PDB file of C-alpha atoms and ligand atoms in Angstrom:
ATOM      1  CA  UNK I  23      44.991 118.035  77.418  1.00 88.00           C
ATOM      2  CA  UNK I  24      46.095 114.373  77.243  1.00 95.00           C
ATOM      3  CA  UNK I  25      43.489 111.892  78.492  1.00 98.00           C
ATOM      4  CA  UNK I  26      44.422 108.754  80.468  1.00 98.00           C
ATOM      5  CA  UNK I  27      43.411 106.687  77.423  1.00 98.00           C
ATOM      6  CA  UNK I  28      45.702 108.643  75.078  1.00 98.00           C
ATOM      7  CA  UNK I  29      48.546 108.393  77.562  1.00 98.00           C
ATOM      8  CA  UNK I  30      48.143 104.622  78.074  1.00 98.00           C
ATOM      9  CA  UNK I  31      47.923 104.005  74.314  1.00 98.00           C
ATOM     10  CA  UNK I  32      51.021 106.133  73.665  1.00 98.00           C
ATOM     11  CA  UNK I  33      52.938 104.253  76.388  1.00 98.00           C
ATOM     12  CA  UNK I  34      51.806 100.819  75.136  1.00 98.00           C
ATOM     13  CA  UNK I  35      52.734 101.634  71.517  1.00 98.00           C
ATOM     14  CA  UNK I  36      56.168 103.054  72.411  1.00 98.00           C
ATOM     15  CA  UNK I  37      56.936 100.121  74.708  1.00 98.00           C
ATOM     16  CA  UNK I  38      55.698  97.734  71.994  1.00 98.00           C
ATOM     17  CA  UNK I  39      58.177  99.240  69.538  1.00 98.00           C
ATOM     18  CA  UNK I  40      61.042  98.901  72.030  1.00 98.00           C
ATOM     19  CA  UNK I  41      60.136  95.301  72.880  1.00 98.00           C
ATOM     20  CA  UNK I  42      59.713  94.177  69.268  1.00 98.00           C
ATOM     21  CA  UNK I  43      62.952  95.879  68.132  1.00 97.00           C
ATOM     22  CA  UNK I  44      64.867  94.019  70.828  1.00 96.00           C
ATOM     23  CA  UNK I  45      63.298  90.601  70.202  1.00 95.00           C
ATOM     24  CA  UNK I  46      66.154  88.110  69.856  1.00 90.00           C
ATOM     25  CA  UNK I  47      68.656  90.608  71.348  1.00 89.00           C
ATOM     26  CA  UNK I  48      68.083  90.095  75.080  1.00 88.00           C
ATOM     27  CA  UNK I  49      71.207  90.970  77.091  1.00 88.00           C
ATOM     28  CA  UNK I  50      70.319  89.626  80.580  1.00 90.00           C
ATOM     29  CA  UNK I  51      68.002  86.898  81.740  1.00 90.00           C
ATOM     30  CA  UNK I  52      67.475  86.753  85.500  1.00 88.00           C
ATOM     31  CA  UNK I  53      65.159  84.813  87.746  1.00 90.00           C
ATOM     32  CA  UNK I  54      62.782  86.379  90.253  1.00 85.00           C
ATOM     33  CA  UNK I  55      62.595  83.537  92.766  1.00 82.00           C
ATOM     34  CA  UNK I  56      63.039  79.989  91.477  1.00 78.00           C
ATOM     35  CA  UNK I  57      60.963  80.086  88.259  1.00 80.00           C
ATOM     36  CA  UNK I  58      59.982  83.604  87.149  1.00 84.00           C
ATOM     37  CA  UNK I  59      62.050  84.972  84.280  1.00 87.00           C
ATOM     38  CA  UNK I  60      62.838  88.686  83.919  1.00 92.00           C
ATOM     39  CA  UNK I  61      64.973  90.296  81.213  1.00 92.00           C
ATOM     40  CA  UNK I  62      66.620  93.667  80.660  1.00 95.00           C
ATOM     41  CA  UNK I  63      63.860  94.349  78.097  1.00 97.00           C
ATOM     42  CA  UNK I  64      61.107  93.884  80.744  1.00 97.00           C
ATOM     43  CA  UNK I  65      62.892  96.458  82.896  1.00 96.00           C
ATOM     44  CA  UNK I  66      63.506  98.952  80.077  1.00 97.00           C
ATOM     45  CA  UNK I  67      59.929  98.607  78.822  1.00 98.00           C
ATOM     46  CA  UNK I  68      58.576  99.337  82.307  1.00 97.00           C
ATOM     47  CA  UNK I  69      60.874 102.343  82.704  1.00 97.00           C
ATOM     48  CA  UNK I  70      59.628 103.802  79.414  1.00 98.00           C
ATOM     49  CA  UNK I  71      55.938 103.225  80.287  1.00 98.00           C
ATOM     50  CA  UNK I  72      56.352 104.678  83.771  1.00 97.00           C
ATOM     51  CA  UNK I  73      58.121 107.777  82.437  1.00 97.00           C
ATOM     52  CA  UNK I  74      55.240 108.500  80.011  1.00 98.00           C
ATOM     53  CA  UNK I  75      52.394 107.837  82.494  1.00 97.00           C
ATOM     54  CA  UNK I  76      54.106 109.765  85.298  1.00 96.00           C
ATOM     55  CA  UNK I  77      54.861 112.772  83.159  1.00 96.00           C
ATOM     56  CA  UNK I  78      51.242 112.938  81.876  1.00 97.00           C
ATOM     57  CA  UNK I  79      49.604 112.128  85.252  1.00 96.00           C
ATOM     58  CA  UNK I  80      52.029 112.849  88.113  1.00 95.00           C
ATOM     59  CA  UNK I  81      49.302 112.484  90.770  1.00 95.00           C
ATOM     60  CA  UNK I  82      48.190 108.972  89.834  1.00 96.00           C
ATOM     61  CA  UNK I  83      49.596 105.998  91.758  1.00 96.00           C
ATOM     62  CA  UNK I  84      51.357 103.236  89.872  1.00 96.00           C
ATOM     63  CA  UNK I  85      52.194  99.569  90.380  1.00 96.00           C
ATOM     64  CA  UNK I  86      54.479  97.912  87.833  1.00 96.00           C
ATOM     65  CA  UNK I  87      55.478  94.245  87.789  1.00 95.00           C
ATOM     66  CA  UNK I  88      59.188  95.014  87.707  1.00 95.00           C
ATOM     67  CA  UNK I  89      59.179  97.152  90.799  1.00 89.00           C
ATOM     68  CA  UNK I  90      57.926 100.530  89.638  1.00 75.00           C
ATOM     69  CA  UNK I  91      55.709 101.588  92.525  1.00 76.00           C
ATOM     70  CA  UNK I  92      54.599 105.145  93.286  1.00 79.00           C
ATOM     71  CA  UNK I  93      51.796 106.177  95.649  1.00 81.00           C
ATOM     72  CA  UNK I  94      50.396 102.654  95.208  1.00 71.00           C
ATOM     73  CA  UNK I  95      47.637 103.350  97.731  1.00 76.00           C
ATOM     74  CA  UNK I  96      46.143 106.328  95.866  1.00 86.00           C
ATOM     75  CA  UNK I  97      42.520 106.049  94.616  1.00 90.00           C
ATOM     76  CA  UNK I  98      43.580 106.204  90.932  1.00 96.00           C
ATOM     77  CA  UNK I  99      46.482 104.003  90.003  1.00 96.00           C
ATOM     78  CA  UNK I 100      48.052 102.473  86.928  1.00 97.00           C
ATOM     79  CA  UNK I 101      48.734  98.737  86.827  1.00 97.00           C
ATOM     80  CA  UNK I 102      51.532  97.964  84.378  1.00 98.00           C
ATOM     81  CA  UNK I 103      52.850  94.717  82.896  1.00 98.00           C
ATOM     82  CA  UNK I 104      55.749  95.758  80.624  1.00 98.00           C
ATOM     83  CA  UNK I 105      55.860  92.362  78.861  1.00 98.00           C
ATOM     84  CA  UNK I 106      53.072  89.868  79.479  1.00 98.00           C
ATOM     85  CA  UNK I 107      54.478  86.626  78.122  1.00 97.00           C
ATOM     86  CA  UNK I 108      58.131  86.960  79.103  1.00 96.00           C
ATOM     87  CA  UNK I 109      58.751  83.219  78.747  1.00 95.00           C
ATOM     88  CA  UNK I 110      57.514  83.402  75.144  1.00 96.00           C
ATOM     89  CA  UNK I 111      59.575  86.551  74.550  1.00 97.00           C
ATOM     90  CA  UNK I 112      62.735  84.910  75.856  1.00 96.00           C
ATOM     91  CA  UNK I 113      62.317  82.001  73.444  1.00 95.00           C
ATOM     92  CA  UNK I 114      61.334  84.147  70.451  1.00 96.00           C
ATOM     93  CA  UNK I 115      57.805  82.649  70.477  1.00 97.00           C
ATOM     94  CA  UNK I 116      55.783  85.479  68.938  1.00 97.00           C
ATOM     95  CA  UNK I 117      52.962  85.911  71.468  1.00 98.00           C
ATOM     96  CA  UNK I 118      53.376  88.608  74.098  1.00 98.00           C
ATOM     97  CA  UNK I 119      51.891  91.974  74.936  1.00 98.00           C
ATOM     98  CA  UNK I 120      52.153  95.191  76.880  1.00 98.00           C
ATOM     99  CA  UNK I 121      49.336  95.634  79.406  1.00 98.00           C
ATOM    100  CA  UNK I 122      48.305  98.899  81.095  1.00 98.00           C
ATOM    101  CA  UNK I 123      45.182  99.442  83.221  1.00 98.00           C
ATOM    102  CA  UNK I 124      43.797 102.318  85.228  1.00 98.00           C
ATOM    103  CA  UNK I 125      42.094 101.370  88.483  1.00 97.00           C
ATOM    104  CA  UNK I 126      39.765 103.850  90.151  1.00 96.00           C
ATOM    105  CA  UNK I 127      38.423 103.073  93.613  1.00 91.00           C
ATOM    106  CA  UNK I 128      38.807  99.344  92.943  1.00 90.00           C
ATOM    107  CA  UNK I 129      37.226  99.374  89.443  1.00 95.00           C
ATOM    108  CA  UNK I 130      39.185  98.827  86.221  1.00 97.00           C
ATOM    109  CA  UNK I 131      38.017 101.888  84.289  1.00 98.00           C
ATOM    110  CA  UNK I 132      40.507 101.661  81.417  1.00 98.00           C
ATOM    111  CA  UNK I 133      42.475  98.827  79.852  1.00 98.00           C
ATOM    112  CA  UNK I 134      45.019  98.832  77.025  1.00 99.00           C
ATOM    113  CA  UNK I 135      46.731  95.670  75.758  1.00 99.00           C
ATOM    114  CA  UNK I 136      49.079  95.874  72.773  1.00 98.00           C
ATOM    115  CA  UNK I 137      50.449  92.990  70.721  1.00 98.00           C
ATOM    116  CA  UNK I 138      53.275  94.741  68.853  1.00 98.00           C
ATOM    117  CA  UNK I 139      54.053  91.935  66.388  1.00 98.00           C
ATOM    118  CA  UNK I 140      50.468  91.771  65.132  1.00 98.00           C
ATOM    119  CA  UNK I 141      50.003  95.534  65.613  1.00 98.00           C
ATOM    120  CA  UNK I 142      46.789  94.757  67.505  1.00 98.00           C
ATOM    121  CA  UNK I 143      45.793  97.361  70.057  1.00 98.00           C
ATOM    122  CA  UNK I 144      42.963  96.261  72.338  1.00 98.00           C
ATOM    123  CA  UNK I 145      41.439  98.905  74.576  1.00 98.00           C
ATOM    124  CA  UNK I 146      38.318  99.573  76.609  1.00 98.00           C
ATOM    125  CA  UNK I 147      37.067 102.364  78.762  1.00 98.00           C
ATOM    126  CA  UNK I 148      34.171 102.095  81.192  1.00 97.00           C
ATOM    127  CA  UNK I 149      30.940 102.826  79.304  1.00 97.00           C
ATOM    128  CA  UNK I 150      32.713 103.294  75.943  1.00 98.00           C
ATOM    129  CA  UNK I 151      32.926  99.703  74.712  1.00 98.00           C
ATOM    130  CA  UNK I 152      35.873  97.462  73.876  1.00 98.00           C
ATOM    131  CA  UNK I 153      37.891  97.968  70.713  1.00 98.00           C
ATOM    132  CA  UNK I 154      40.542  96.268  68.600  1.00 98.00           C
ATOM    133  CA  UNK I 155      42.245  99.068  66.672  1.00 95.00           C
ATOM    134  CA  UNK I 156      39.125 100.799  65.246  1.00 95.00           C
ATOM    135  CA  UNK I 157      36.775  97.775  65.372  1.00 98.00           C
ATOM    136  CA  UNK I 158      34.217  97.422  68.170  1.00 98.00           C
ATOM    137  CA  UNK I 159      34.498  94.098  69.990  1.00 98.00           C
ATOM    138  CA  UNK I 160      31.840  91.720  71.281  1.00 98.00           C
ATOM    139  CA  UNK I 161      32.214  88.306  72.884  1.00 98.00           C
ATOM    140  CA  UNK I 162      31.143  85.208  70.941  1.00 98.00           C
ATOM    141  CA  UNK I 163      27.593  83.864  70.754  1.00 98.00           C
ATOM    142  CA  UNK I 164      28.702  80.290  71.477  1.00 98.00           C
ATOM    143  CA  UNK I 165      26.125  78.628  73.753  1.00 98.00           C
ATOM    144  CA  UNK I 166      27.640  75.234  74.402  1.00 98.00           C
ATOM    145  CA  UNK I 167      30.880  74.153  76.031  1.00 98.00           C
ATOM    146  CA  UNK I 168      31.113  71.192  73.626  1.00 98.00           C
ATOM    147  CA  UNK I 169      31.624  73.570  70.676  1.00 98.00           C
ATOM    148  CA  UNK I 170      33.710  76.183  72.520  1.00 98.00           C
ATOM    149  CA  UNK I 171      37.395  77.026  72.181  1.00 98.00           C
ATOM    150  CA  UNK I 172      39.066  77.749  75.525  1.00 99.00           C
ATOM    151  CA  UNK I 173      42.454  78.838  76.825  1.00 98.00           C
ATOM    152  CA  UNK I 174      44.283  78.508  80.103  1.00 98.00           C
ATOM    153  CA  UNK I 175      47.711  79.132  81.555  1.00 97.00           C
ATOM    154  CA  UNK I 176      49.908  77.507  84.155  1.00 92.00           C
ATOM    155  CA  UNK I 177      51.695  79.226  87.005  1.00 82.00           C
ATOM    156  CA  UNK I 178      55.489  79.424  86.628  1.00 77.00           C
ATOM    157  CA  UNK I 179      55.848  77.188  89.710  1.00 74.00           C
ATOM    158  CA  UNK I 180      53.586  74.486  88.258  1.00 69.00           C
ATOM    159  CA  UNK I 181      56.066  71.654  88.848  1.00 71.00           C
ATOM    160  CA  UNK I 182      56.089  72.424  92.581  1.00 72.00           C
ATOM    161  CA  UNK I 183      52.529  73.641  93.145  1.00 73.00           C
ATOM    162  CA  UNK I 184      49.955  71.294  94.666  1.00 72.00           C
ATOM    163  CA  UNK I 185      47.231  72.852  92.452  1.00 79.00           C
ATOM    164  CA  UNK I 186      48.920  72.347  89.081  1.00 83.00           C
ATOM    165  CA  UNK I 187      45.840  72.972  86.827  1.00 93.00           C
ATOM    166  CA  UNK I 188      46.543  69.764  84.861  1.00 93.00           C
ATOM    167  CA  UNK I 189      43.250  68.064  85.720  1.00 95.00           C
ATOM    168  CA  UNK I 190      41.262  71.089  84.508  1.00 97.00           C
ATOM    169  CA  UNK I 191      43.299  71.230  81.299  1.00 97.00           C
ATOM    170  CA  UNK I 192      42.849  67.486  80.699  1.00 96.00           C
ATOM    171  CA  UNK I 193      39.115  67.401  81.454  1.00 97.00           C
ATOM    172  CA  UNK I 194      38.102  70.553  79.596  1.00 98.00           C
ATOM    173  CA  UNK I 195      40.133  69.495  76.560  1.00 98.00           C
ATOM    174  CA  UNK I 196      37.861  66.466  76.217  1.00 98.00           C
ATOM    175  CA  UNK I 197      34.668  68.459  76.816  1.00 98.00           C
ATOM    176  CA  UNK I 198      35.294  71.252  74.283  1.00 98.00           C
ATOM    177  CA  UNK I 199      36.833  72.000  70.893  1.00 98.00           C
ATOM    178  CA  UNK I 200      40.130  72.328  72.737  1.00 98.00           C
ATOM    179  CA  UNK I 201      42.154  74.309  75.252  1.00 98.00           C
ATOM    180  CA  UNK I 202      44.959  76.583  74.050  1.00 98.00           C
ATOM    181  CA  UNK I 203      47.892  77.538  76.253  1.00 97.00           C
ATOM    182  CA  UNK I 204      49.428  80.585  74.628  1.00 96.00           C
ATOM    183  CA  UNK I 205      51.391  82.246  77.442  1.00 97.00           C
ATOM    184  CA  UNK I 206      50.008  85.778  77.735  1.00 98.00           C
ATOM    185  CA  UNK I 207      47.038  86.049  80.088  1.00 98.00           C
ATOM    186  CA  UNK I 208      46.412  89.652  78.991  1.00 98.00           C
ATOM    187  CA  UNK I 209      46.069  88.577  75.342  1.00 98.00           C
ATOM    188  CA  UNK I 210      44.011  85.504  76.293  1.00 98.00           C
ATOM    189  CA  UNK I 211      41.487  87.837  77.934  1.00 98.00           C
ATOM    190  CA  UNK I 212      41.462  90.100  74.860  1.00 99.00           C
ATOM    191  CA  UNK I 213      40.788  87.052  72.681  1.00 99.00           C
ATOM    192  CA  UNK I 214      37.718  86.282  74.815  1.00 99.00           C
ATOM    193  CA  UNK I 215      36.597  89.889  74.300  1.00 99.00           C
ATOM    194  CA  UNK I 216      37.134  89.520  70.530  1.00 98.00           C
ATOM    195  CA  UNK I 217      35.190  86.236  70.303  1.00 98.00           C
ATOM    196  CA  UNK I 218      38.311  84.335  69.187  1.00 98.00           C
ATOM    197  CA  UNK I 219      38.045  82.320  72.399  1.00 98.00           C
ATOM    198  CA  UNK I 220      34.825  81.488  74.249  1.00 99.00           C
ATOM    199  CA  UNK I 221      36.469  81.216  77.661  1.00 98.00           C
ATOM    200  CA  UNK I 222      39.728  81.463  79.597  1.00 99.00           C
ATOM    201  CA  UNK I 223      40.683  80.458  83.103  1.00 98.00           C
ATOM    202  CA  UNK I 224      43.880  80.557  85.148  1.00 98.00           C
ATOM    203  CA  UNK I 225      44.834  80.622  88.816  1.00 96.00           C
ATOM    204  CA  UNK I 226      47.250  82.717  90.847  1.00 94.00           C
ATOM    205  CA  UNK I 227      47.578  85.558  88.341  1.00 96.00           C
ATOM    206  CA  UNK I 228      48.900  88.919  89.497  1.00 96.00           C
ATOM    207  CA  UNK I 229      46.884  92.163  89.269  1.00 97.00           C
ATOM    208  CA  UNK I 230      48.967  93.472  86.319  1.00 97.00           C
ATOM    209  CA  UNK I 231      48.311  90.252  84.316  1.00 98.00           C
ATOM    210  CA  UNK I 232      44.541  90.684  84.339  1.00 98.00           C
ATOM    211  CA  UNK I 233      43.656  94.319  85.135  1.00 98.00           C
ATOM    212  CA  UNK I 234      43.492  95.626  81.550  1.00 98.00           C
ATOM    213  CA  UNK I 235      41.972  92.411  80.199  1.00 98.00           C
ATOM    214  CA  UNK I 236      39.176  92.566  82.770  1.00 98.00           C
ATOM    215  CA  UNK I 237      38.161  96.031  81.565  1.00 98.00           C
ATOM    216  CA  UNK I 238      38.245  94.818  77.944  1.00 98.00           C
ATOM    217  CA  UNK I 239      36.232  91.600  78.527  1.00 98.00           C
ATOM    218  CA  UNK I 240      33.636  93.447  80.617  1.00 98.00           C
ATOM    219  CA  UNK I 241      33.094  96.133  77.987  1.00 98.00           C
ATOM    220  CA  UNK I 242      32.817  93.439  75.282  1.00 98.00           C
ATOM    221  CA  UNK I 243      29.885  91.897  77.174  1.00 98.00           C
ATOM    222  CA  UNK I 244      31.725  88.991  78.794  1.00 98.00           C
ATOM    223  CA  UNK I 245      31.465  87.644  82.323  1.00 98.00           C
ATOM    224  CA  UNK I 246      34.250  87.418  84.898  1.00 98.00           C
ATOM    225  CA  UNK I 247      34.309  85.471  88.156  1.00 98.00           C
ATOM    226  CA  UNK I 248      36.564  83.199  90.145  1.00 98.00           C
ATOM    227  CA  UNK I 249      36.623  79.480  89.304  1.00 98.00           C
ATOM    228  CA  UNK I 250      33.565  78.837  91.505  1.00 98.00           C
ATOM    229  CA  UNK I 251      31.450  81.521  89.854  1.00 98.00           C
ATOM    230  CA  UNK I 252      31.946  83.893  92.821  1.00 98.00           C
ATOM    231  CA  UNK I 253      33.083  87.510  92.343  1.00 98.00           C
ATOM    232  CA  UNK I 254      36.666  87.754  91.075  1.00 98.00           C
ATOM    233  CA  UNK I 255      39.161  88.818  93.743  1.00 96.00           C
ATOM    234  CA  UNK I 256      42.236  90.494  92.244  1.00 94.00           C
ATOM    235  CA  UNK I 257      44.310  89.687  95.340  1.00 93.00           C
ATOM    236  CA  UNK I 258      43.810  85.934  94.770  1.00 94.00           C
ATOM    237  CA  UNK I 259      44.003  86.046  90.962  1.00 95.00           C
ATOM    238  CA  UNK I 260      41.868  82.957  90.204  1.00 96.00           C
ATOM    239  CA  UNK I 261      39.954  84.004  87.096  1.00 98.00           C
ATOM    240  CA  UNK I 262      37.323  82.613  84.765  1.00 98.00           C
ATOM    241  CA  UNK I 263      36.350  84.884  81.864  1.00 99.00           C
ATOM    242  CA  UNK I 264      33.807  83.743  79.279  1.00 99.00           C
ATOM    243  CA  UNK I 265      31.263  85.043  76.797  1.00 98.00           C
ATOM    244  CA  UNK I 266      28.718  84.680  79.641  1.00 98.00           C
ATOM    245  CA  UNK I 267      26.673  82.029  77.811  1.00 98.00           C
ATOM    246  CA  UNK I 268      28.926  79.081  78.703  1.00 98.00           C
ATOM    247  CA  UNK I 269      29.940  80.432  82.118  1.00 98.00           C
ATOM    248  CA  UNK I 270      27.717  78.256  84.325  1.00 98.00           C
ATOM    249  CA  UNK I 271      28.584  75.139  82.351  1.00 98.00           C
ATOM    250  CA  UNK I 272      32.323  75.758  82.788  1.00 98.00           C
ATOM    251  CA  UNK I 273      31.874  76.566  86.493  1.00 98.00           C
ATOM    252  CA  UNK I 274      30.018  73.252  86.990  1.00 98.00           C
ATOM    253  CA  UNK I 275      32.941  71.330  85.464  1.00 98.00           C
ATOM    254  CA  UNK I 276      35.548  73.272  87.465  1.00 98.00           C
ATOM    255  CA  UNK I 277      33.577  72.716  90.675  1.00 98.00           C
ATOM    256  CA  UNK I 278      33.414  68.975  90.004  1.00 97.00           C
ATOM    257  CA  UNK I 279      37.239  68.935  89.822  1.00 96.00           C
ATOM    258  CA  UNK I 280      37.845  70.869  93.041  1.00 94.00           C
ATOM    259  CA  UNK I 281      40.615  69.393  95.169  1.00 88.00           C
ATOM    260  CA  UNK I 282      41.419  66.671  92.591  1.00 88.00           C
ATOM    261  CA  UNK I 283      44.689  66.048  90.766  1.00 86.00           C
ATOM    262  CA  UNK I 284      45.354  64.407  87.419  1.00 87.00           C
ATOM    263  CA  UNK I 285      47.499  61.720  89.036  1.00 79.00           C
ATOM    264  CA  UNK I 286      44.328  60.345  90.713  1.00 74.00           C
ATOM    265  CA  UNK I 287      42.804  59.453  87.353  1.00 69.00           C
ATOM    266  CA  UNK I 288      45.749  57.212  86.464  1.00 60.00           C
ATOM    267  CA  UNK I 289      46.997  56.409  82.982  1.00 54.00           C
ATOM    268  CA  UNK I 290      44.232  53.892  82.055  1.00 51.00           C
ATOM    269  CA  UNK I 291      44.715  51.227  79.401  1.00 54.00           C
ATOM    270  CA  UNK I 292      47.951  51.421  77.428  1.00 53.00           C
ATOM    271  CA  UNK I 293      46.944  51.318  73.757  1.00 49.00           C
ATOM    272  CA  UNK I 294      50.506  50.610  72.466  1.00 52.00           C
TER     273      UNK I 294
HETATM  274  C1  LIG C 312      52.623  85.406  82.717  1.00 70.61           C
HETATM  275  C2  LIG C 312      51.697  85.263  81.538  1.00 70.61           C
HETATM  276  C3  LIG C 312      51.300  83.816  81.355  1.00 70.61           C
HETATM  277  C4  LIG C 312      50.664  83.260  82.602  1.00 70.61           C
HETATM  278  C5  LIG C 312      51.581  83.440  83.798  1.00 70.61           C
HETATM  279  C6  LIG C 312      51.942  84.915  83.953  1.00 70.61           C
HETATM  280  P1  LIG C 312      54.541  87.293  82.670  1.00 70.61           P
HETATM  281  O1  LIG C 312      53.005  86.766  82.899  1.00 70.61           O
HETATM  282  O2  LIG C 312      50.533  86.033  81.691  1.00 70.61           O
HETATM  283  O3  LIG C 312      50.352  83.668  80.320  1.00 70.61           O
HETATM  284  O4  LIG C 312      50.402  81.884  82.395  1.00 70.61           O
HETATM  285  O5  LIG C 312      50.905  82.967  84.919  1.00 70.61           O
HETATM  286  O6  LIG C 312      52.813  85.060  85.046  1.00 70.61           O
HETATM  287  O7  LIG C 312      55.359  86.735  83.807  1.00 70.61           O
HETATM  288  O8  LIG C 312      54.991  86.840  81.356  1.00 70.61           O
HETATM  289  O9  LIG C 312      54.371  88.768  82.784  1.00 70.61           O
HETATM  290 CA1  LIG C 313      52.174  89.015  83.246  1.00 70.61          CA
HETATM  291 CA1  LIG C 314      55.514  90.614  82.815  1.00 70.61          CA
END
């Protein structure tokens, strides 16, 4: 009998093949609202994933970013992001993933994130550890923010949003080895799990962006909260994921920036 893990991995790999074969051959680019891009490949990838998961587990609920929704209120449901990193995908920037999670009574019990171009399959199952292909993952042992590498992301509506994340990006860049902005929250979380990053934060993410990554970071020994260090709430989507060791230090910085905007700091002395 197929297990949920086998089914999710099969779906992620098949969707990864479809998405990578069609890179550079997008037929339609549409906008969901003013800023969110969606392509024909996002839709076809979701259709393929949904057909596999539904045929293996017809009783499970499912929520997909591109509208696939079946029995969404059931106690076991799949959360599917058919391309995480659509902006990158649209531009041919090679950093995107397929993300599939299984939620059971509010807990993320299984997460699969696949980067098809690197052929990196990240997965975790509750109590069974986090894995990259056949290698067991553990978060980094970095103890200090000053020597940490971080990542963040910006909401699609950043030019219009009052909380634009710029002040956090600016401040934490100076306080660490740097802040990457790579454009796939699911992969950013996997990189924390793999110890390639020591921490990641972003606001206003959707459940399908983070669900699989949360399972993977947790099983790799990392810590997840909101930006204030309080329990993460998937309905709000404000997430801080770290190796655990630098968590309180990052929270203290984020708290000190609460309610502030970069514009307040001003441009300072002009060195030119
Ligand atoms: C986006 C990516 C990106 C993050 C955005 C998300 P999408 O997901 O995860 O890294 O910064 O906030 O919306 O739209 O490419 O599936
Ligand atoms: Ca996404
Ligand atoms: Ca997506």
